[in-house]
Coordinates of N, CA and C in Angstrom, one line a residue:
X76 N -7.3 -30.6 17.0 CA -7.1 -30.2 15.6 C -6.0 -31.0 15.0
X77 N -6.3 -31.6 13.9 CA -5.3 -32.4 13.2 C -4.5 -31.5 12.2
X78 N -3.5 -32.1 11.6 CA -2.6 -31.2 10.7 C -3.2 -31.0 9.3
X79 N -4.4 -31.4 9.1 CA -5.1 -31.1 7.8 C -6.3 -30.2 7.9
X80 N -6.5 -29.7 9.1 CA -7.6 -28.7 9.3 C -7.1 -27.3 9.5
X81 N -8.0 -26.4 9.3 CA -7.7 -24.9 9.4 C -7.0 -24.5 10.7
X82 N -6.1 -23.6 10.6 CA -5.3 -23.1 11.7 C -6.1 -22.3 12.7
X83 N -7.3 -21.8 12.3 CA -8.1 -21.0 13.2 C -8.7 -21.9 14.2
X84 N -8.6 -21.5 15.5 CA -9.1 -22.2 16.6 C -10.6 -22.6 16.4
X85 N -11.0 -23.8 16.5 CA -12.4 -24.2 16.5 C -13.0 -24.3 15.1
X86 N -12.2 -24.1 14.0 CA -12.8 -24.1 12.7 C -13.1 -25.5 12.2
X87 N -12.0 -26.3 12.1 CA -12.2 -27.7 11.7 C -12.4 -28.0 10.2
X88 N -12.5 -27.0 9.4 CA -12.7 -27.2 8.0 C -11.3 -27.6 7.4
X89 N -11.3 -28.3 6.3 CA -10.0 -28.7 5.7 C -9.2 -27.5 5.2
X90 N -7.9 -27.7 5.5 CA -6.9 -26.7 5.1 C -6.8 -26.6 3.6
X91 N -6.7 -25.4 3.0 CA -6.5 -25.2 1.6 C -5.3 -24.4 1.3
X92 N -5.0 -23.2 1.8 CA -3.9 -22.4 1.5 C -3.3 -21.8 2.8
X93 N -2.0 -21.7 2.9 CA -1.4 -21.0 4.0 C -1.9 -21.5 5.4
X94 N -2.3 -22.7 5.5 CA -2.8 -23.3 6.7 C -4.2 -22.9 7.1
X95 N -4.9 -22.3 6.1 CA -6.3 -21.9 6.4 C -7.2 -22.6 5.5
X96 N -8.5 -22.7 5.9 CA -9.6 -23.2 5.0 C -9.9 -22.1 4.0
X97 N -10.7 -22.4 3.0 CA -11.0 -21.4 2.0 C -11.7 -20.2 2.5
X98 N -12.6 -20.4 3.5 CA -13.3 -19.3 4.1 C -12.4 -18.3 4.8
X99 N -11.5 -18.8 5.7 CA -10.6 -17.9 6.4 C -9.5 -17.4 5.5
X100 N -9.1 -18.1 4.5 CA -8.1 -17.6 3.5 C -8.7 -16.4 2.8
X101 N -9.9 -16.5 2.3 CA -10.6 -15.4 1.6 C -10.7 -14.2 2.5
X102 N -11.1 -14.4 3.8 CA -11.2 -13.3 4.7 C -9.8 -12.6 4.9
X103 N -8.7 -13.4 5.0 CA -7.4 -12.8 5.2 C -7.0 -12.0 4.0
X104 N -7.4 -12.4 2.8 CA -7.1 -11.6 1.6 C -7.9 -10.4 1.6
X105 N -9.2 -10.5 1.9 CA -10.1 -9.3 1.8 C -9.9 -8.3 2.9
X106 N -9.7 -8.8 4.2 CA -9.7 -8.0 5.3 C -8.3 -7.8 6.0
X107 N -7.4 -8.6 5.6 CA -6.1 -8.5 6.2 C -6.0 -9.4 7.5
X108 N -7.0 -9.9 7.9 CA -7.1 -10.7 9.1 C -8.1 -11.9 8.9
X109 N -7.7 -13.1 9.1 CA -8.6 -14.3 8.8 C -9.8 -14.4 9.7
X110 N -9.7 -13.8 10.9 CA -10.9 -14.0 11.8 C -11.9 -12.9 11.6
X111 N -11.6 -11.8 10.9 CA -12.6 -10.7 10.7 C -13.6 -11.1 9.7
X112 N -14.9 -10.9 10.0 CA -15.9 -11.2 9.0 C -16.3 -10.1 8.2
X113 N -16.1 -8.9 8.7 CA -16.4 -7.6 8.0 C -15.2 -6.7 8.0
X114 N -14.9 -6.1 6.9 CA -13.8 -5.2 6.9 C -14.1 -4.0 7.8
X115 N -13.2 -3.6 8.7 CA -13.5 -2.5 9.6 C -13.6 -1.2 8.8
X116 N -14.4 -0.3 9.3 CA -14.6 1.0 8.7 C -13.5 1.9 9.1
X117 N -13.3 3.0 8.3 CA -12.2 3.9 8.6 C -12.4 4.7 9.9
X118 N -13.7 4.7 10.4 CA -13.9 5.3 11.7 C -13.5 4.5 12.9
X119 N -13.3 3.2 12.6 CA -13.0 2.2 13.7 C -11.6 2.5 14.2
X120 N -11.3 2.6 15.5 CA -10.0 2.9 16.0 C -9.0 1.8 15.6
X121 N -9.4 0.6 15.4 CA -8.4 -0.4 15.1 C -8.1 -0.5 13.6
X122 N -8.8 0.4 12.8 CA -8.6 0.4 11.4 C -7.2 0.6 10.9
X123 N -6.5 1.5 11.6 CA -5.1 1.8 11.2 C -4.2 0.6 11.4
X124 N -4.5 -0.2 12.5 CA -3.7 -1.5 12.7 C -4.0 -2.5 11.6
X125 N -5.3 -2.6 11.2 CA -5.6 -3.5 10.1 C -5.0 -3.1 8.8
X126 N -5.1 -1.8 8.5 CA -4.5 -1.2 7.3 C -3.0 -1.4 7.3
X127 N -2.3 -1.1 8.4 CA -0.9 -1.3 8.5 C -0.5 -2.8 8.3
X128 N -1.3 -3.7 8.8 CA -1.0 -5.1 8.6 C -1.2 -5.5 7.1
X129 N -2.2 -5.0 6.5 CA -2.5 -5.2 5.0 C -1.4 -4.6 4.2
X130 N -0.9 -3.5 4.6 CA 0.2 -2.8 3.8 C 1.5 -3.6 3.9
X131 N 1.9 -3.9 5.1 CA 3.1 -4.6 5.4 C 3.2 -6.0 4.8
X132 N 2.0 -6.7 4.6 CA 2.0 -8.0 4.0 C 2.4 -8.0 2.6
X133 N 2.3 -6.9 1.9 CA 2.7 -6.8 0.5 C 3.9 -5.9 0.2
X134 N 4.8 -5.8 1.2 CA 6.0 -5.1 1.1 C 7.2 -6.0 1.1
X135 N 8.2 -5.6 0.3 CA 9.5 -6.4 0.2 C 10.6 -5.4 0.3
X136 N 11.6 -5.7 1.1 CA 12.8 -4.8 1.2 C 13.8 -5.1 0.1
X137 N 14.2 -4.2 -0.7 CA 15.2 -4.4 -1.7 C 16.6 -4.0 -1.2
X138 N 17.6 -4.5 -1.8 CA 19.0 -4.3 -1.4 C 19.3 -2.8 -1.3
X139 N 18.7 -2.0 -2.2 CA 19.0 -0.5 -2.2 C 18.2 0.2 -1.1
X140 N 17.5 -0.5 -0.3 CA 16.8 0.2 0.9 C 15.4 0.5 0.6
X141 N 14.9 0.4 -0.6 CA 13.5 0.6 -0.9 C 12.6 -0.5 -0.3
X142 N 11.5 -0.1 0.2 CA 10.5 -1.0 0.6 C 9.4 -1.0 -0.5
X143 N 9.5 -2.1 -1.3 CA 8.7 -2.1 -2.5 C 7.4 -2.8 -2.4
X144 N 6.3 -2.1 -2.9 CA 5.0 -2.6 -2.9 C 4.9 -3.8 -3.9
X145 N 4.5 -5.0 -3.5 CA 4.4 -6.1 -4.4 C 2.9 -6.4 -4.8
X146 N 2.0 -5.6 -4.4 CA 0.6 -5.8 -4.7 C 0.2 -5.2 -6.0
X147 N -1.0 -4.8 -6.2 CA -1.5 -4.2 -7.4 C -0.8 -2.8 -7.7
X148 N -0.5 -2.6 -8.9 CA 0.0 -1.3 -9.3 C -0.8 -0.7 -10.4
X149 N -0.8 0.7 -10.5 CA -1.6 1.3 -11.6 C -0.7 1.4 -12.8
X150 N -1.3 2.0 -13.9 CA -0.6 1.9 -15.2 C 0.7 2.8 -15.1
X151 N 0.9 3.6 -14.1 CA 2.1 4.4 -14.0 C 3.1 3.7 -13.1
X152 N 2.7 2.6 -12.4 CA 3.7 1.9 -11.6 C 3.6 2.2 -10.1
X153 N 2.6 3.0 -9.7 CA 2.4 3.3 -8.3 C 1.6 2.2 -7.6
X154 N 1.9 1.8 -6.4 CA 1.2 0.8 -5.7 C -0.2 1.3 -5.4
X155 N -1.2 0.3 -5.4 CA -2.6 0.7 -5.1 C -3.1 -0.3 -4.0
X156 N -3.8 0.3 -3.0 CA -4.4 -0.5 -1.9 C -5.8 0.0 -1.6
X157 N -6.7 -0.9 -1.3 CA -8.0 -0.4 -1.0 C -8.1 0.1 0.5
X158 N -8.7 1.3 0.6 CA -8.9 1.9 1.9 C -10.4 2.2 2.0
X159 N -11.1 1.4 2.9 CA -12.5 1.5 3.0 C -13.1 1.1 1.6
X160 N -13.8 1.9 1.0 CA -14.5 1.6 -0.3 C -13.8 2.2 -1.5
X161 N -12.6 2.7 -1.3 CA -11.9 3.4 -2.4 C -10.4 2.9 -2.5
X162 N -9.8 3.1 -3.7 CA -8.4 2.7 -3.9 C -7.6 3.9 -3.5
X163 N -6.4 3.7 -3.0 CA -5.5 4.8 -2.6 C -4.1 4.3 -3.0
X164 N -3.2 5.3 -3.2 CA -1.8 5.0 -3.5 C -1.1 4.5 -2.3
X165 N -0.4 3.4 -2.4 CA 0.2 2.7 -1.3 C 1.2 3.6 -0.6
X166 N 2.0 4.4 -1.3 CA 3.0 5.2 -0.7 C 2.4 6.4 0.1
X167 N 1.2 6.8 -0.3 CA 0.5 7.8 0.5 C -0.1 7.2 1.7
X168 N -0.6 6.0 1.7 CA -1.1 5.3 2.9 C 0.0 5.1 3.9
X169 N 1.2 4.7 3.4 CA 2.4 4.5 4.3 C 2.7 5.8 4.9
X170 N 2.7 6.9 4.2 CA 3.1 8.2 4.8 C 2.0 8.6 5.8
X171 N 0.8 8.4 5.6 CA -0.3 8.8 6.5 C -0.2 7.9 7.8
X172 N 0.1 6.6 7.6 CA 0.2 5.8 8.8 C 1.3 6.2 9.7
X173 N 2.4 6.7 9.1 CA 3.6 7.1 9.8 C 3.5 8.5 10.4
X174 N 2.9 9.4 9.6 CA 3.0 10.8 9.9 C 1.7 11.6 10.0
X175 N 0.6 10.9 9.8 CA -0.7 11.6 9.9 C -1.2 12.1 8.6
X176 N -2.2 12.9 8.6 CA -2.9 13.3 7.4 C -2.0 14.2 6.5
X177 N -2.2 14.0 5.2 CA -1.4 14.8 4.2 C -2.2 16.1 4.1
X178 N -1.5 17.3 4.3 CA -2.2 18.6 4.1 C -2.7 18.8 2.7
X179 N -3.8 19.5 2.6 CA -4.4 19.8 1.2 C -3.3 20.5 0.4
X180 N -3.3 20.1 -0.9 CA -2.4 20.8 -1.9 C -1.0 20.2 -1.8
X181 N -0.7 19.2 -0.9 CA 0.6 18.6 -0.8 C 0.6 17.2 -1.5
X182 N 1.8 16.8 -2.0 CA 2.0 15.5 -2.6 C 3.0 14.8 -1.8
X183 N 2.9 13.4 -1.8 CA 4.0 12.6 -1.2 C 4.9 12.3 -2.4
X184 N 6.1 12.8 -2.3 CA 7.1 12.6 -3.4 C 8.2 11.6 -3.0
X185 N 8.8 10.9 -4.0 CA 9.8 9.9 -3.7 C 11.2 10.5 -3.9
X186 N 12.1 10.4 -2.9 CA 13.5 10.8 -3.1 C 14.2 9.7 -3.9
X187 N 13.8 8.5 -3.9 CA 14.5 7.4 -4.6 C 14.0 7.2 -6.0
X188 N 12.9 7.9 -6.4 CA 12.4 7.8 -7.7 C 11.9 6.4 -8.1
X189 N 11.6 5.6 -7.1 CA 11.1 4.2 -7.3 C 9.6 4.3 -7.0
X190 N 8.8 4.3 -8.0 CA 7.3 4.5 -7.8 C 6.6 3.5 -6.8
X191 N 7.0 2.2 -6.8 CA 6.3 1.4 -5.8 C 6.9 1.4 -4.4
X192 N 7.9 2.3 -4.2 CA 8.6 2.3 -2.9 C 7.6 2.9 -1.8
X193 N 7.5 2.3 -0.7 CA 6.7 2.8 0.4 C 7.5 3.1 1.7
X194 N 8.9 3.1 1.5 CA 9.7 3.4 2.7 C 9.6 4.9 3.0
X195 N 9.1 5.1 4.2 CA 8.8 6.5 4.7 C 10.0 7.4 4.7
X196 N 11.2 6.8 4.9 CA 12.4 7.6 4.9 C 12.8 8.0 3.4
X197 N 12.2 7.4 2.4 CA 12.4 7.8 1.0 C 11.3 8.8 0.5
X198 N 10.4 9.1 1.4 CA 9.3 10.0 1.0 C 9.4 11.3 1.6
X199 N 8.8 12.3 0.9 CA 8.8 13.7 1.5 C 7.5 14.4 1.0
X200 N 7.1 15.3 1.8 CA 5.9 16.1 1.3 C 6.4 17.3 0.5
X201 N 5.7 17.7 -0.5 CA 6.0 18.8 -1.3 C 4.8 19.2 -2.2
X202 N 4.9 20.4 -2.7 CA 3.8 20.8 -3.7 C 4.1 20.1 -5.0
X203 N 3.2 20.3 -5.9 CA 3.4 19.8 -7.3 C 4.6 20.4 -7.9
X204 N 4.8 21.7 -7.7 CA 5.9 22.4 -8.2 C 7.2 21.8 -7.7
X205 N 7.2 21.5 -6.4 CA 8.4 20.9 -5.7 C 8.7 19.6 -6.4
X206 N 7.7 18.8 -6.7 CA 7.9 17.5 -7.3 C 8.4 17.6 -8.7
X207 N 7.9 18.6 -9.5 CA 8.4 18.8 -10.8 C 9.9 19.4 -10.9
X208 N 10.2 20.2 -9.9 CA 11.5 20.7 -9.8 C 12.5 19.6 -9.4
X209 N 12.1 18.7 -8.5 CA 12.9 17.6 -8.1 C 13.2 16.7 -9.3
X210 N 12.1 16.5 -10.1 CA 12.2 15.6 -11.3 C 13.2 16.2 -12.3
X211 N 13.1 17.5 -12.6 CA 14.0 18.2 -13.5 C 15.4 18.2 -13.0
X212 N 15.6 18.4 -11.7 CA 17.0 18.4 -11.1 C 17.7 17.1 -11.3
X213 N 16.9 16.0 -11.2 CA 17.4 14.7 -11.4 C 17.5 14.2 -12.8
X214 N 17.1 15.0 -13.8 CA 17.2 14.7 -15.2 C 16.2 13.7 -15.6
X215 N 15.1 13.6 -15.0 CA 14.0 12.7 -15.4 C 12.9 13.4 -16.2
X216 N 13.1 14.6 -16.4 CA 12.0 15.4 -17.2 C 12.1 15.1 -18.6
X217 N 11.0 14.8 -19.3 CA 11.0 14.7 -20.7 C 11.0 16.1 -21.4
X218 N 11.5 16.1 -22.6 CA 11.5 17.4 -23.3 C 10.1 17.8 -23.7
X219 N 10.0 18.9 -24.3 CA 8.6 19.4 -24.7 C 8.0 18.4 -25.6
X220 N 6.6 18.4 -25.6 CA 5.9 17.4 -26.3 C 5.8 17.6 -27.8
X221 N 6.3 18.7 -28.2 CA 6.4 19.0 -29.7 C 5.3 20.0 -30.1
X222 N 5.5 20.6 -31.2 CA 4.6 21.6 -31.7 C 3.8 21.0 -32.9
X223 N 2.5 21.3 -32.9 CA 1.7 20.7 -34.0 C 1.7 21.6 -35.2

């Protein structure tokens, strides 16, 4: 293999980005792994490893200790990552990979109040009421919306 060909063993196609040919680069973006041809399903035992790799590829550690999601964010600023055929919040995926399934009726709340943060040490489980109480205690609650 010469220095202008794809880094994947036996590929031989010309290198385009990050040492990969366009086929393997597209696969790495789509599946998190350049050699995978099909995204693993959520039933696959190796799916958590692939999801963990995809998640960590888009995280950056800030000086304040937050592990910030650098990928797609929604209009409220929360990180979004595809899981199977649906989109999920990145901080919820990080919590589930570290701690298991989120019980019904529970939310993954941020201690740091940094919406794209996925640092599991900055996250905690609570009810919606717990989240609203935490918000009010920290002075982030907006006043009443007004009377018509």
